[in-house]
One Martini backbone bead per residue (centre of mass of N, CA, C, O) as a GRO file, in nm:
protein
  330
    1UNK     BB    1  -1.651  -6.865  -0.435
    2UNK     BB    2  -1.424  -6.835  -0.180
    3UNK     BB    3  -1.325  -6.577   0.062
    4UNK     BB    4  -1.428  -6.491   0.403
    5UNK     BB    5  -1.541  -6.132   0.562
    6UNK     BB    6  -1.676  -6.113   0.845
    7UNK     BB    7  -1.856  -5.830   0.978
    8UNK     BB    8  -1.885  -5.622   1.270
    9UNK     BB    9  -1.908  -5.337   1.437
   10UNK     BB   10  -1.623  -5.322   1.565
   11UNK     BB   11  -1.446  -5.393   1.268
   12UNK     BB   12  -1.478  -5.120   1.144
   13UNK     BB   13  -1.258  -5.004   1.326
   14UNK     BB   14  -1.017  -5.218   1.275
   15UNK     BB   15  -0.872  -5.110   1.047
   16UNK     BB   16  -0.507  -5.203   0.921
   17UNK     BB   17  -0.195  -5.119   0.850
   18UNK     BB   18   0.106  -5.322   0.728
   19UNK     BB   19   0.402  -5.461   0.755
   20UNK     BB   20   0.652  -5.689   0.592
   21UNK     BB   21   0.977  -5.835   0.608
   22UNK     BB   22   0.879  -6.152   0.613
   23UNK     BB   23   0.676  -6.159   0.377
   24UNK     BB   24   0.870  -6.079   0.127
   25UNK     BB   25   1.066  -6.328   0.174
   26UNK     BB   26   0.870  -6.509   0.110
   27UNK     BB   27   0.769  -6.424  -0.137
   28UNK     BB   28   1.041  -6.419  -0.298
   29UNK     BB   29   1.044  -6.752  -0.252
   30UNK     BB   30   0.813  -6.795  -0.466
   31UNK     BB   31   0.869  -6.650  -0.730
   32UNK     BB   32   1.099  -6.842  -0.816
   33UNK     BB   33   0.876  -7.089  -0.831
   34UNK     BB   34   0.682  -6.854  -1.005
   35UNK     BB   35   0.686  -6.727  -1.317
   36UNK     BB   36   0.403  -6.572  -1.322
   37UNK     BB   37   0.526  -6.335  -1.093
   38UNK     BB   38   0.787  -6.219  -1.290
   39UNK     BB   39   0.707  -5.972  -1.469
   40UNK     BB   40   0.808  -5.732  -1.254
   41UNK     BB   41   1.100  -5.918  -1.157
   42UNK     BB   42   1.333  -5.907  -1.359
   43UNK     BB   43   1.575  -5.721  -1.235
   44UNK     BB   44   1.601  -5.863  -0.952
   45UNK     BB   45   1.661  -6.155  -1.077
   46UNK     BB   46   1.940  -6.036  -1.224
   47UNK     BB   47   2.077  -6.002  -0.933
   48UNK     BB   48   1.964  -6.264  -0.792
   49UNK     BB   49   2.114  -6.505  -0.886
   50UNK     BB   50   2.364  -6.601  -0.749
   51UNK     BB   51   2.235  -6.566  -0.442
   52UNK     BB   52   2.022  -6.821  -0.506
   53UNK     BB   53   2.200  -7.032  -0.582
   54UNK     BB   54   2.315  -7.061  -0.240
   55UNK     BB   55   2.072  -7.164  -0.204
   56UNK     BB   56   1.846  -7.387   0.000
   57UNK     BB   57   1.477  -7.394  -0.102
   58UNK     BB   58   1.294  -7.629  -0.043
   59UNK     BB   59   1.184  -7.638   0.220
   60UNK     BB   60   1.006  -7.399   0.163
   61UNK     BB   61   0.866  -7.493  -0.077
   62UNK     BB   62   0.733  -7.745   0.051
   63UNK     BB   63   0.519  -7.503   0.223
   64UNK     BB   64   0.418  -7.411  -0.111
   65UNK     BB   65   0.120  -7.448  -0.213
   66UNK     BB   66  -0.055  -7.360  -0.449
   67UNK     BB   67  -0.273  -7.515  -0.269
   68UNK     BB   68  -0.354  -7.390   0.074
   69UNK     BB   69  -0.148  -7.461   0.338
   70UNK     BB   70   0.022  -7.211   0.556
   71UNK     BB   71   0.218  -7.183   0.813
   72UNK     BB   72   0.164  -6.989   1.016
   73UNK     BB   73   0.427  -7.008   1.232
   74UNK     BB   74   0.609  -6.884   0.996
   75UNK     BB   75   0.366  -6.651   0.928
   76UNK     BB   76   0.307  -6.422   1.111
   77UNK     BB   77   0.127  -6.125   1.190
   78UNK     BB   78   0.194  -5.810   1.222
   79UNK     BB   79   0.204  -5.629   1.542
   80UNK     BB   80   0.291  -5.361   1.348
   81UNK     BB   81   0.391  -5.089   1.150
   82UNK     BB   82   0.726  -5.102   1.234
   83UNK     BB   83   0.823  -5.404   1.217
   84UNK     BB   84   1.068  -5.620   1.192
   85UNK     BB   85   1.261  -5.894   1.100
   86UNK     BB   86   1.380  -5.990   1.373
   87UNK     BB   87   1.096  -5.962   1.512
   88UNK     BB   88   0.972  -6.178   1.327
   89UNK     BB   89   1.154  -6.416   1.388
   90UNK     BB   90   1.131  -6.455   1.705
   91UNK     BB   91   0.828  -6.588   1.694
   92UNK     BB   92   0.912  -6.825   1.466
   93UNK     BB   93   1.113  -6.933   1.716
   94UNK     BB   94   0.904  -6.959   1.944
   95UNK     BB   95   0.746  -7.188   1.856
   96UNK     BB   96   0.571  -7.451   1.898
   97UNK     BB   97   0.639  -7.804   1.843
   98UNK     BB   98   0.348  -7.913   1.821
   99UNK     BB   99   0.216  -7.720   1.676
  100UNK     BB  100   0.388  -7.739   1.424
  101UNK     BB  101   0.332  -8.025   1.326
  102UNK     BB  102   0.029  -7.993   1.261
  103UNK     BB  103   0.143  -7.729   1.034
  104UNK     BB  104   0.295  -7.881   0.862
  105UNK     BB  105   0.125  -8.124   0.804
  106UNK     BB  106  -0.082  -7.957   0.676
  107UNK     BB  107   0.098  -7.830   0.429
  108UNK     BB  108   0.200  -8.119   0.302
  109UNK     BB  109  -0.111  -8.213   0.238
  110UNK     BB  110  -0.095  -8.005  -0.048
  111UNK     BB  111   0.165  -8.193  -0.153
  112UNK     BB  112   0.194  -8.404  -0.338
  113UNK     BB  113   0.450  -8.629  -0.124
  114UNK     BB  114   0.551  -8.488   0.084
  115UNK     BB  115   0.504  -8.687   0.357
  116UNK     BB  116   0.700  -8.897   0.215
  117UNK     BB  117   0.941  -8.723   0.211
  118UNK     BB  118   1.223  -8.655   0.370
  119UNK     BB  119   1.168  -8.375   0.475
  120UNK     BB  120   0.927  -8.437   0.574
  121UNK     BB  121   0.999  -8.680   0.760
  122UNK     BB  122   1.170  -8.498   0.929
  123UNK     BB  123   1.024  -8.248   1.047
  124UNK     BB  124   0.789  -8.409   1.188
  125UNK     BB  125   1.033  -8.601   1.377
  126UNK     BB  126   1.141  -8.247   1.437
  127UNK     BB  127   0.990  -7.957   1.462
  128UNK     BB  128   1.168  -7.778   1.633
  129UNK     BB  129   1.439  -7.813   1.403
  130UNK     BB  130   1.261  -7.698   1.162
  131UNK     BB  131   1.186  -7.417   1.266
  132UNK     BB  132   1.515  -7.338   1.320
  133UNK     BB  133   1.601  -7.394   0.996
  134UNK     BB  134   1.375  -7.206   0.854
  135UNK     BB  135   1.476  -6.955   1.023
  136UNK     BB  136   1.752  -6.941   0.860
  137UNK     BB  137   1.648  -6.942   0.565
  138UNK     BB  138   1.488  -6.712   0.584
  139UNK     BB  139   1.732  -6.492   0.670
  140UNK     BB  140   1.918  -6.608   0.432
  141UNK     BB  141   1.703  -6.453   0.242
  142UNK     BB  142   1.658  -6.175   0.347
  143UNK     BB  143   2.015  -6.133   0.294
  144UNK     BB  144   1.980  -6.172  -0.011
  145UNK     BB  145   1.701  -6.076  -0.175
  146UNK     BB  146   1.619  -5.799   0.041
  147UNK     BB  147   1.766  -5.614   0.236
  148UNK     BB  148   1.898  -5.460  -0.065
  149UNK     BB  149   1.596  -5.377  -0.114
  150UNK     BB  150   1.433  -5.261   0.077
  151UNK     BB  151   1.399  -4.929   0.103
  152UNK     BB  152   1.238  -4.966  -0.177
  153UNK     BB  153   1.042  -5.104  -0.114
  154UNK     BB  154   0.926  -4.941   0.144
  155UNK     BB  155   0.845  -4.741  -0.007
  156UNK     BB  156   0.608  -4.843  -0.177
  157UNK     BB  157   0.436  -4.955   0.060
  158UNK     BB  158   0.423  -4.666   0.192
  159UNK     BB  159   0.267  -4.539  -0.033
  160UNK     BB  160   0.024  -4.688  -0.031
  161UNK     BB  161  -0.084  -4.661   0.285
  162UNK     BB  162  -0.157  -4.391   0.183
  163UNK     BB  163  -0.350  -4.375  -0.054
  164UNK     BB  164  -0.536  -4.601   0.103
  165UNK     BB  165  -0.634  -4.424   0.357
  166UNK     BB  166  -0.746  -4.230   0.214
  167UNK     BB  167  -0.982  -4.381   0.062
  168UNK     BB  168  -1.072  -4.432   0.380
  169UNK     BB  169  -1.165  -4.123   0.435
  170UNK     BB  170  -1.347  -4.086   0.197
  171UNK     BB  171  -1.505  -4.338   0.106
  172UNK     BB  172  -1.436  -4.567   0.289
  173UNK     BB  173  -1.495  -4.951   0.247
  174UNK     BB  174  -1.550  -4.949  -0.001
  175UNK     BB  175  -1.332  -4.794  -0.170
  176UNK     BB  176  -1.109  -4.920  -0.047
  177UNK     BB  177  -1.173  -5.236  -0.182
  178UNK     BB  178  -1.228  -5.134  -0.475
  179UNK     BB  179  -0.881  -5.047  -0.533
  180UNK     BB  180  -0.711  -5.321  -0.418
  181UNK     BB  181  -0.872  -5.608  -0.602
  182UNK     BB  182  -1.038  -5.772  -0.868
  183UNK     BB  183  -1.178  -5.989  -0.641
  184UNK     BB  184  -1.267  -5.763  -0.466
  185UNK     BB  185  -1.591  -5.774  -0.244
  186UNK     BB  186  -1.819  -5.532  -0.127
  187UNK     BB  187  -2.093  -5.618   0.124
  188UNK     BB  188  -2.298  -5.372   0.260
  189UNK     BB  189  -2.550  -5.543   0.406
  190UNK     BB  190  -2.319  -5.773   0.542
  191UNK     BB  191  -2.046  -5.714   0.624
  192UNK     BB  192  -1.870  -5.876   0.329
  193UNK     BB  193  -1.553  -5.969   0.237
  194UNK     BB  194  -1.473  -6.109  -0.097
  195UNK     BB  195  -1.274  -6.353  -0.227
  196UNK     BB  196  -1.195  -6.493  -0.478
  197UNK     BB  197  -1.187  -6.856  -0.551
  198UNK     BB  198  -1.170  -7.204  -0.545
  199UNK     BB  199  -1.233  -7.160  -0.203
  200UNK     BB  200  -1.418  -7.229   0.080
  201UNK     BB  201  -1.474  -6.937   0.336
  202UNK     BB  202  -1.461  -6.846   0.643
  203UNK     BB  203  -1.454  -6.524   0.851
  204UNK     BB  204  -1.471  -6.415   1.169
  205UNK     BB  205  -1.353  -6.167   1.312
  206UNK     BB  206  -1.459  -6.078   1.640
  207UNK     BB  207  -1.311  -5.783   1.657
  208UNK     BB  208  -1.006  -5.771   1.532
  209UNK     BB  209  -1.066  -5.690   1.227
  210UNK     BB  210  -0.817  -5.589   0.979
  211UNK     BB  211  -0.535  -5.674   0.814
  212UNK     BB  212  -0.335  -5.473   0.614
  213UNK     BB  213  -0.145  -5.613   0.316
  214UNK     BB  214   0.149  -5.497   0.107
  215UNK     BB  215   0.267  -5.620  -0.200
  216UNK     BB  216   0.494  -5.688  -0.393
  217UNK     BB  217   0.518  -6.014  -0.476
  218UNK     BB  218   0.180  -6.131  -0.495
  219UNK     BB  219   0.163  -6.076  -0.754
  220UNK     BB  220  -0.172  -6.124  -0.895
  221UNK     BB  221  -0.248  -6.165  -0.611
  222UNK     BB  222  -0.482  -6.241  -0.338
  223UNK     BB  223  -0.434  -6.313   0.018
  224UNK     BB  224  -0.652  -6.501   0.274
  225UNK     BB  225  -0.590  -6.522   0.602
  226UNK     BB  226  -0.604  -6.708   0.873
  227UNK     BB  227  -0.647  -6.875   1.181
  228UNK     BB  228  -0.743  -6.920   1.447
  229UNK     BB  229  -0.595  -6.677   1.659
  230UNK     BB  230  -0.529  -6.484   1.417
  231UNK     BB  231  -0.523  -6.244   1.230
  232UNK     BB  232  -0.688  -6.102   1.003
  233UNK     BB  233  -0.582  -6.129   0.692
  234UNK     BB  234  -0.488  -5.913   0.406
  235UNK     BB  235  -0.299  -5.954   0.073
  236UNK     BB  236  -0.192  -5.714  -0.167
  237UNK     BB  237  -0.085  -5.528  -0.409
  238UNK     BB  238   0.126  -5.290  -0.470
  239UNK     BB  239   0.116  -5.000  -0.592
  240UNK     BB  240   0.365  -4.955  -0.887
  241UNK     BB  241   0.544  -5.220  -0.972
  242UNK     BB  242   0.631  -5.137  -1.280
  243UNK     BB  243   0.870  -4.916  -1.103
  244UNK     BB  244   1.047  -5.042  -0.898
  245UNK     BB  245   1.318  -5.120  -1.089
  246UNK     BB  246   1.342  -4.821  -1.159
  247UNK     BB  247   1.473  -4.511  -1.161
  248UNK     BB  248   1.280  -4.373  -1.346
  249UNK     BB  249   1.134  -4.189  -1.619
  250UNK     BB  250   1.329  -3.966  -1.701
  251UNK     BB  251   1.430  -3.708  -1.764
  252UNK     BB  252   1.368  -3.371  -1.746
  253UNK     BB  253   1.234  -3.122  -1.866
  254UNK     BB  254   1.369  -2.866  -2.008
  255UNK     BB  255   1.193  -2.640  -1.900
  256UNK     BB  256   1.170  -2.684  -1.623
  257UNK     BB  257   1.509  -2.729  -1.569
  258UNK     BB  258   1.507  -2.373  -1.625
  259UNK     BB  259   1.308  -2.296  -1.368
  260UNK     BB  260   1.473  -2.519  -1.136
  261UNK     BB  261   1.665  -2.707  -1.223
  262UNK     BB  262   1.741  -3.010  -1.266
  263UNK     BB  263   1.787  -3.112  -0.977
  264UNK     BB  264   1.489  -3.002  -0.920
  265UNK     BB  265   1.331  -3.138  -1.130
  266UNK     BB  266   1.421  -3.461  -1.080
  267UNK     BB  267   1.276  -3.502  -0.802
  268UNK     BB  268   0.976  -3.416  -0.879
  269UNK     BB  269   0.975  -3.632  -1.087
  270UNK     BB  270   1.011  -3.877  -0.898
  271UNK     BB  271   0.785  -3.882  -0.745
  272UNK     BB  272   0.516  -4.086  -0.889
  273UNK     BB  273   0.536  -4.124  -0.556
  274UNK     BB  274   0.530  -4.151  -0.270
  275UNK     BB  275   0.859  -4.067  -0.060
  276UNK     BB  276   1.149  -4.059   0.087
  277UNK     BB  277   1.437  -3.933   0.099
  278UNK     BB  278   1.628  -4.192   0.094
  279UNK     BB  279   1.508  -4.300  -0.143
  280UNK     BB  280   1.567  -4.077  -0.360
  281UNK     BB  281   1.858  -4.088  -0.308
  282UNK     BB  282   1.895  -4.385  -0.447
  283UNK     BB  283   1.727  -4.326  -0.714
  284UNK     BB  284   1.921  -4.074  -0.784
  285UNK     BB  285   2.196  -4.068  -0.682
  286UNK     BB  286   2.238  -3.903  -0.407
  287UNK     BB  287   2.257  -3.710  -0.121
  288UNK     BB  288   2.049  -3.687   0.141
  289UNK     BB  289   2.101  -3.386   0.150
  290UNK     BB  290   2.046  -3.264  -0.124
  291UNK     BB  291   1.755  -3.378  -0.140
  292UNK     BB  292   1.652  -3.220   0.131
  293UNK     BB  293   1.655  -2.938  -0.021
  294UNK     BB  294   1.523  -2.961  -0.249
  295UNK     BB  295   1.253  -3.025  -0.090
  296UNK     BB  296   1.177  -2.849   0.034
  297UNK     BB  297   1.225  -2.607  -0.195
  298UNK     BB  298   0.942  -2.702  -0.256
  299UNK     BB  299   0.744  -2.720  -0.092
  300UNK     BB  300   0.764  -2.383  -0.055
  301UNK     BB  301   0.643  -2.412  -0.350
  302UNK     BB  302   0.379  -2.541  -0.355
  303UNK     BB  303   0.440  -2.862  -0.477
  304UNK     BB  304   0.507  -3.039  -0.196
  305UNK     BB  305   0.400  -3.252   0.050
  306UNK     BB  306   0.350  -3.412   0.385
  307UNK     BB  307   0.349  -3.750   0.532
  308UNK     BB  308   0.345  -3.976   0.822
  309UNK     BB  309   0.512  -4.303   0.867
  310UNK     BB  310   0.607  -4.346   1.084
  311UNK     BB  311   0.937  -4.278   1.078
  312UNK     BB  312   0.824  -4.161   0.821
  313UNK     BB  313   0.891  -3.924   0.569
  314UNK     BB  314   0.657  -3.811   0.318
  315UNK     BB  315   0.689  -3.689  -0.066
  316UNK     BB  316   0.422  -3.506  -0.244
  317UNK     BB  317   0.244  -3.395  -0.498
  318UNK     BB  318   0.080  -3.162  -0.602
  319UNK     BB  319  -0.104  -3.059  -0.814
  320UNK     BB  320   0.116  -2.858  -0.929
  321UNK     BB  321   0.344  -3.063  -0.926
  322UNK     BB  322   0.164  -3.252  -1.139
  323UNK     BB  323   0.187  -3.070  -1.382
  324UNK     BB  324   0.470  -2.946  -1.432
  325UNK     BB  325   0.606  -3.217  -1.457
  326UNK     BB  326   0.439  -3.289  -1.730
  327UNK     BB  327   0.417  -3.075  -1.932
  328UNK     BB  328   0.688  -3.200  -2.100
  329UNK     BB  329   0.585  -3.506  -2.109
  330UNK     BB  330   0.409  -3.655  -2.388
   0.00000   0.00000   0.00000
């Protein structure tokens, strides 16, 4: 039983990673209502939490069944790899108003009573006006929950993306689906990536390829789905989630920080993902330009490398930069 991604000749070559900051606002109003998923964001949720009081999330909520269809035009899969949040917004507002109800209908009867709920019935008698409401509440979710810690997020998901390109370099589709989420199996014979669940679907990529979504928020769960004309996309937890609320690793080694200075040996220490500039000086409370000297003056000591995910340049360490940091460790 499960989700089948059945891959023709043409989509083994289009596997592709993007991002979504309107796929992380559903999932982080999601987390609120699934316990099971709080456990790696109790530190977020004790930040936003009178900020979530404010907001009345139950429409939402109401289109979020544990099982079945989560409506499509209001989730479309990301266009590109660097779209914004309100380039995404602006899709989920242009959504045709009949195509709209059927696909509310389709999402409420997997919620019994949700068709027979008040909300329900006004949904249904007027989808423009619900498409318009949900569009307004999902903003004012992404503006209270996310957009706050966005910076923070958008590293994490950047650096697996960066993380499992290399393994889908080195080792191809096997490797690459072997790494994402222990429910993905990946069937060389039949060139068909199964996800493990109580549904069964199947999906001919149809030469679309996959596009491929790291999630904060989706953990412990991984999602395959769109329904055609939609691209098939794949949502997998994105690694690193049990410290992405944390500051640090903690002081850096007392000796390390004798060799290279405090302040540059906490930059080397705080790798522990590739993360760009930006991210670190948030990381450590610097600011950005004393961070970039840091960085800098490490890589010239070929202790980190950089590679470029769309507008961002991300700092990683090599061997040796992952040695010294470790070396005064416990």
């Amino acid at each position: 039983m499960g989700y089948e991604f059945r891959f023709g000749e043409g989509d083994l070559l289009r596997c592709r990673f993007a991002l979504s900051p309107r796929w992380e606002t559903q999932e982080a109003v999601r987390v609120l209502m699934r316990p099971h998923r709080q456990a790696y964001h109790l530190p977020w949720l004790s930040r936003i939490r009178s900020a979530a009081a404010g907001l009345d999330l139950r429409p939402l909520w109401l289109l979020m069944p544990r099982r079945g269809h989560h409506p499509d035009l209001l989730s479309p899969p990301p266009t590109g790899p660097g779209v914004t949040f309100e380039e995404e917004l602006a899709r989920v507002r242009a959504a045709d108003p009949e195509a709209a109800r059927e696909d509310l209908r389709r999402s409420l009867a997997c919620t019994p009573g949700a068709l027979e709920s008040e909300l329900g019935r006004r949904m249904l008698a007027d989808p423009g006006r619900a498409v318009r409401e949900l569009a307004d509440l999902t903003e004012a979710a992404w503006r209270a929950l996310v957009a706050p810690h966005w910076p923070r997020l958008r590293a994490l998901l950047e650096a697996d993306v960066l993380f499992h390109s290399r393994r889908l370099a080195a080792g191809g589709l096997e490797a690459l689906f072997d790494g994402l989420h222990p429910d993905l199996r990946w069937h060389g014979e039949s060139s068909t990536l199964s996800v493990e669940g109580p549904a069964r679907h199947a999906r001919h990529l149809g030469g679309q390829g996959l596009l491929l979504m790291p999630s904060a928020f989706v953990w412990p769960e991984v999602v395959g789905g769109y329904d055609p004309p939609w691209q098939p996309t794949l949502v997998y937890p994105a690694r690193g989630i049990g410290a992405l609320w944390t500051a640090s690793e903690g002081p850096a080694p007392r000796a390390l920080a004798g060799l290279m200075g405090r302040a540059r040996a906490e930059v080397l220490c705080a790798l522990h993902e590739p993360a760009s500039t930006t991210a670190l000086a948030r990381r450590l409370g610097l600011a950005p330009s004393t961070v970039s000297a840091h960085l800098k003056a490490l890589r010239a000591a070929g202790l980190l490398v950089t590679a470029r995910y769309g507008r961002q340049v991300l700092y990683e360490r090599t061997p040796l930069g992952i040695a010294l940091a470790a070396g005064g460790r416990p």
